[in-house]
mmCIF file of C-alpha atoms and ligand atoms in Angstrom:
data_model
loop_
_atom_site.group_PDB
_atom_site.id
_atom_site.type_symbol
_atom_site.label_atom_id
_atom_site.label_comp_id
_atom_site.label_asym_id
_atom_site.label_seq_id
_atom_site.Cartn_x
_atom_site.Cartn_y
_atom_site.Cartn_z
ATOM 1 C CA UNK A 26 -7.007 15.812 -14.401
ATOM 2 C CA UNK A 27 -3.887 15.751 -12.570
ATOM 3 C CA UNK A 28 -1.687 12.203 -13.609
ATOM 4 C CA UNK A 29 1.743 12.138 -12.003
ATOM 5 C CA UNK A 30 3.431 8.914 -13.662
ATOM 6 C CA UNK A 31 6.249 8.892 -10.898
ATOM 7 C CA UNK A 32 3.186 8.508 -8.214
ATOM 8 C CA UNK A 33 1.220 5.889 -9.863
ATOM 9 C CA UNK A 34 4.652 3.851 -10.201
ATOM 10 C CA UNK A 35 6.017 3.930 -6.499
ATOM 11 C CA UNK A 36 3.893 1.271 -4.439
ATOM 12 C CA UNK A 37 1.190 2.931 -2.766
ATOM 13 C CA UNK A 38 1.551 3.216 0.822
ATOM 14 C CA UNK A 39 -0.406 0.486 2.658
ATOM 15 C CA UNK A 40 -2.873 2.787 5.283
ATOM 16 C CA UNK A 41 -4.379 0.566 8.351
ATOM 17 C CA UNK A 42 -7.485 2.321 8.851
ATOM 18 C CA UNK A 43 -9.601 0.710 12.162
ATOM 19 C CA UNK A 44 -12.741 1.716 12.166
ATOM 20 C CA UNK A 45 -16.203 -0.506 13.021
ATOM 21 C CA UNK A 46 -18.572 1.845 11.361
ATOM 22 C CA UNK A 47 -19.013 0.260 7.764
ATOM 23 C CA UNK A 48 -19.845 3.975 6.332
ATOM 24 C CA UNK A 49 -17.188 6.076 7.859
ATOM 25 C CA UNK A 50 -14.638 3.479 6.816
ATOM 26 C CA UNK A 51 -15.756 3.243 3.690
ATOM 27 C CA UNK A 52 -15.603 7.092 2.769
ATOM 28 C CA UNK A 53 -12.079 6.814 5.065
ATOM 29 C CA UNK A 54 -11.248 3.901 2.437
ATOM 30 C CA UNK A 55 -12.004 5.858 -0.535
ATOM 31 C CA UNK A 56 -10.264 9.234 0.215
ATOM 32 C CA UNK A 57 -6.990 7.261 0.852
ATOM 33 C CA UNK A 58 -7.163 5.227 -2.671
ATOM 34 C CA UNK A 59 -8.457 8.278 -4.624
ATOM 35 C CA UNK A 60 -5.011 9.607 -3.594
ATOM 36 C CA UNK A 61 -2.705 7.455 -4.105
ATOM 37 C CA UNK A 62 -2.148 5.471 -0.683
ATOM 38 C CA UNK A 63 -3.240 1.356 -0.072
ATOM 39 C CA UNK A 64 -6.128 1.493 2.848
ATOM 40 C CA UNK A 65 -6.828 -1.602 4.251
ATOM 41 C CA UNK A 66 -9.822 -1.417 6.317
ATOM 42 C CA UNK A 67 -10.204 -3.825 10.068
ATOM 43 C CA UNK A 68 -13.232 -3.804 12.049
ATOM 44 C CA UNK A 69 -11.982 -4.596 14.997
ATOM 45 C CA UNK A 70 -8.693 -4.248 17.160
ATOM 46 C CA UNK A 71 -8.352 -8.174 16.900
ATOM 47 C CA UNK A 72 -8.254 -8.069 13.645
ATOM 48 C CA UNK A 73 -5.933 -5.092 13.152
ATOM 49 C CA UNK A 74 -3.530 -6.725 15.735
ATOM 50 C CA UNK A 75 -3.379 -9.846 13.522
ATOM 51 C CA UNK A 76 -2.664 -7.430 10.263
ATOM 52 C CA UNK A 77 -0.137 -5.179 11.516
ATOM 53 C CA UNK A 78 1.561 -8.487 12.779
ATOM 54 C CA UNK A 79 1.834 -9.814 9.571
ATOM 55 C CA UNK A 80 3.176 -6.657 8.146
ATOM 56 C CA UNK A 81 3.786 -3.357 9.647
ATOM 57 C CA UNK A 82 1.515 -0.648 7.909
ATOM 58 C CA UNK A 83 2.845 2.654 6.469
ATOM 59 C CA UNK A 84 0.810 4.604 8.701
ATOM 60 C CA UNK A 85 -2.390 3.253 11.325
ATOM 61 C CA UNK A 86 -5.676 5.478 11.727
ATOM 62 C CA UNK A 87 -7.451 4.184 14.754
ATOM 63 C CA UNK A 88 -10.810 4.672 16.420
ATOM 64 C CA UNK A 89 -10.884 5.382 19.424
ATOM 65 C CA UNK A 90 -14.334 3.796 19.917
ATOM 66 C CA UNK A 91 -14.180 -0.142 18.837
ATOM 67 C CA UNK A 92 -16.157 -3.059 20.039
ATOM 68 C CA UNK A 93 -13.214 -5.221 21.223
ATOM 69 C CA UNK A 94 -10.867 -2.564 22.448
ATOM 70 C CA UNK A 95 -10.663 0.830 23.729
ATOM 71 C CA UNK A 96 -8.437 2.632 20.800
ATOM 72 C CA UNK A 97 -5.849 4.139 23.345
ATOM 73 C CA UNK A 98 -5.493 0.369 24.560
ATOM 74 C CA UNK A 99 -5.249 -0.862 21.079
ATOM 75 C CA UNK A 100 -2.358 1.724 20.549
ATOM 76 C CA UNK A 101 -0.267 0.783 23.173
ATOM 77 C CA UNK A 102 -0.643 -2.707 22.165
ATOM 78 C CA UNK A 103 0.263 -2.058 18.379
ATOM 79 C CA UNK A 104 3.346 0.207 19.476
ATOM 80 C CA UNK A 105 4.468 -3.085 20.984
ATOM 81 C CA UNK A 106 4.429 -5.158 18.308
ATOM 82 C CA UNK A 107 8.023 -5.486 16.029
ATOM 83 C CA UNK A 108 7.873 -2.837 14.431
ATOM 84 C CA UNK A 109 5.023 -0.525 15.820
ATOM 85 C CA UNK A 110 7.299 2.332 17.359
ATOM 86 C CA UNK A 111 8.433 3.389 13.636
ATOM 87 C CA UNK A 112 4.473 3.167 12.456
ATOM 88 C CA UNK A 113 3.105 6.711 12.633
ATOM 89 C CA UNK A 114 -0.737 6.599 14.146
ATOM 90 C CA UNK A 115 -3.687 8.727 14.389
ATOM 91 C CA UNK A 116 -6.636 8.831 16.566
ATOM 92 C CA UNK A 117 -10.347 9.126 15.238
ATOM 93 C CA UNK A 118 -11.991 10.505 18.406
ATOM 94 C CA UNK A 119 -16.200 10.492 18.465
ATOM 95 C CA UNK A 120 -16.755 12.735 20.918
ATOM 96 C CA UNK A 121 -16.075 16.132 20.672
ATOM 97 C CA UNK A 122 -14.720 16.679 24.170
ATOM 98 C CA UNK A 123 -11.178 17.131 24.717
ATOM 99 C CA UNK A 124 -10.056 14.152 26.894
ATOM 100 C CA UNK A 125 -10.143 11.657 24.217
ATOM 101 C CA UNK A 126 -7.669 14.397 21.863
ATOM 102 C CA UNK A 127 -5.556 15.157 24.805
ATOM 103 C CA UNK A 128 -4.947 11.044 26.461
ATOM 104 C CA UNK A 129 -4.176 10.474 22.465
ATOM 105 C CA UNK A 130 -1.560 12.856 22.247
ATOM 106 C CA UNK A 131 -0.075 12.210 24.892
ATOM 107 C CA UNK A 132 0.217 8.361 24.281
ATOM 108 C CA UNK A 133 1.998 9.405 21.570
ATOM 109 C CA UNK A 134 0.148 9.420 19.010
ATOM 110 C CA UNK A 135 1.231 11.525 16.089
ATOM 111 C CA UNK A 136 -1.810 13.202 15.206
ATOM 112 C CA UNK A 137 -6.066 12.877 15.512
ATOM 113 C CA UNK A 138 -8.999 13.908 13.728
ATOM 114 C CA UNK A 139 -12.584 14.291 15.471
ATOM 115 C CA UNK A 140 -15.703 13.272 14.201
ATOM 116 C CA UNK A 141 -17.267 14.229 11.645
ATOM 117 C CA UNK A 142 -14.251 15.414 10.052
ATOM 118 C CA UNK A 143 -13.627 15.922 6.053
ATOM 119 C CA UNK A 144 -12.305 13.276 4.337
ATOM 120 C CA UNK A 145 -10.006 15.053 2.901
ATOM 121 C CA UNK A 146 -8.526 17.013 5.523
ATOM 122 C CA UNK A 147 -7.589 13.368 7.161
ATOM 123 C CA UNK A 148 -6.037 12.537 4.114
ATOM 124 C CA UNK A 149 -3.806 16.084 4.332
ATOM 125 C CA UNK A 150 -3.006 15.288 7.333
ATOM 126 C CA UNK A 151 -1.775 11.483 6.910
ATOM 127 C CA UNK A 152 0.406 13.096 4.200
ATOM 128 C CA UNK A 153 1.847 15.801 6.192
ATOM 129 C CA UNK A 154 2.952 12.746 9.120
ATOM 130 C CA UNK A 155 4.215 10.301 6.508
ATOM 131 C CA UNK A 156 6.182 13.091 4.624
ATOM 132 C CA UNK A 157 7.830 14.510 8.348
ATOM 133 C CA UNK A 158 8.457 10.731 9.567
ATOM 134 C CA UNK A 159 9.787 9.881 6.398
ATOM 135 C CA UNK A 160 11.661 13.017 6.647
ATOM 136 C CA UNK A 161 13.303 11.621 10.041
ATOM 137 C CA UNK A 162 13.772 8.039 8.621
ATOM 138 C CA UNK A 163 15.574 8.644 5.255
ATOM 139 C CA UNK A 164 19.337 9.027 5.147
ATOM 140 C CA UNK A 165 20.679 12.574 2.753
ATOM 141 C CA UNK A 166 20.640 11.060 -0.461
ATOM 142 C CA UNK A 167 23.717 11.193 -2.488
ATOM 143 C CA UNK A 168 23.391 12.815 -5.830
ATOM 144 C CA UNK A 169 22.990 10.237 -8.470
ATOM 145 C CA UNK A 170 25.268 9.365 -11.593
ATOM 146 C CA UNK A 171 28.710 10.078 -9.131
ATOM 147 C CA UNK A 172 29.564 6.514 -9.339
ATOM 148 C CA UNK A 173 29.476 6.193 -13.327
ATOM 149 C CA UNK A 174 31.599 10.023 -13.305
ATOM 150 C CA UNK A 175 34.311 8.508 -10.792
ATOM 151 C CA UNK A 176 36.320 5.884 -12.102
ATOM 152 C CA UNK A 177 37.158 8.063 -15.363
ATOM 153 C CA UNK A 178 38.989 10.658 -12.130
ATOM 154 C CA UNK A 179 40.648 7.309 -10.507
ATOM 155 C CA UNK A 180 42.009 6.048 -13.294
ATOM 156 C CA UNK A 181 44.860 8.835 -13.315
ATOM 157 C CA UNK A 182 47.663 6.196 -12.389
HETATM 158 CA CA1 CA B 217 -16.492 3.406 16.482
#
């Protein structure tokens, strides 16, 4: 077994997962915890409009097929919400045939999976997003313990 102690002690990214079909969200559900991340599942759009309100998620998988909404329409409206630009998302498409992957991508989605599809190549693939948009977000880091060296240089009067 594989424990990595930094993992378990960074929070675990929260994962908005959207899906109406109780069985596929639960094996969506437990891929993401098994490795690592915090999925939260929503049923419907509604609902996931209403949670991404409260906060912003680290990362949204959506259906494209959902009672209340299309997924494309619940995209835009998530992507309008505070917040929802900086929110990578991916599309679950049902049907096999291209039009669903291509009006996804071009929305601007950041990546989609179509059904079936291995749970764990969705979960490769929500790591490979969050790692490149976290990539884009996170300022160089400066090396650590320059501070504490400093002062002893400054003090030269
Ligand atoms: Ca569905």
């Amino acid at each position: 077994m594989n424990t990595v102690a930094t993992e378990s002690e960074a929070p675990r990214p929260v994962i908005l997962v959207v899906e109406d079909e109780a069985g596929i969200a639960e094996t969506i559900h437990y891929a993401l915890a098994s490795d690592g991340f915090a999925p939260e599942v929503c049923a419907t759009a509604r609902q996931a409009i209403e949670r991404f309100t409260a906060e912003p998620p680290a990362l949204a998988i959506l259906d494209v097929g959902l009672p209340d909404m299309n997924g494309f329409e619940l995209f835009r409206r998530l992507q309008d919400l505070p917040g929802g630009k900086q929110v990578p998302m991916l599309f679950l498409t049902a049907r096999s045939s291209e039009i669903d992957r291509v009006v996804g991508l071009e929305l601007g989605a950041d990546d989609y999976v179509a059904k079936p599809f291995s749970p764990r190549e969705l979960v490769a693939r929500v790591r490979v997003i969050l790692r490149r948009s976290q990539r884009l977000a996170t300022p160089p880091v400066e090396p650590m313990g320059s501070e504490a060296n400093e002062p002893l240089a400054l003090e030269k009067k």
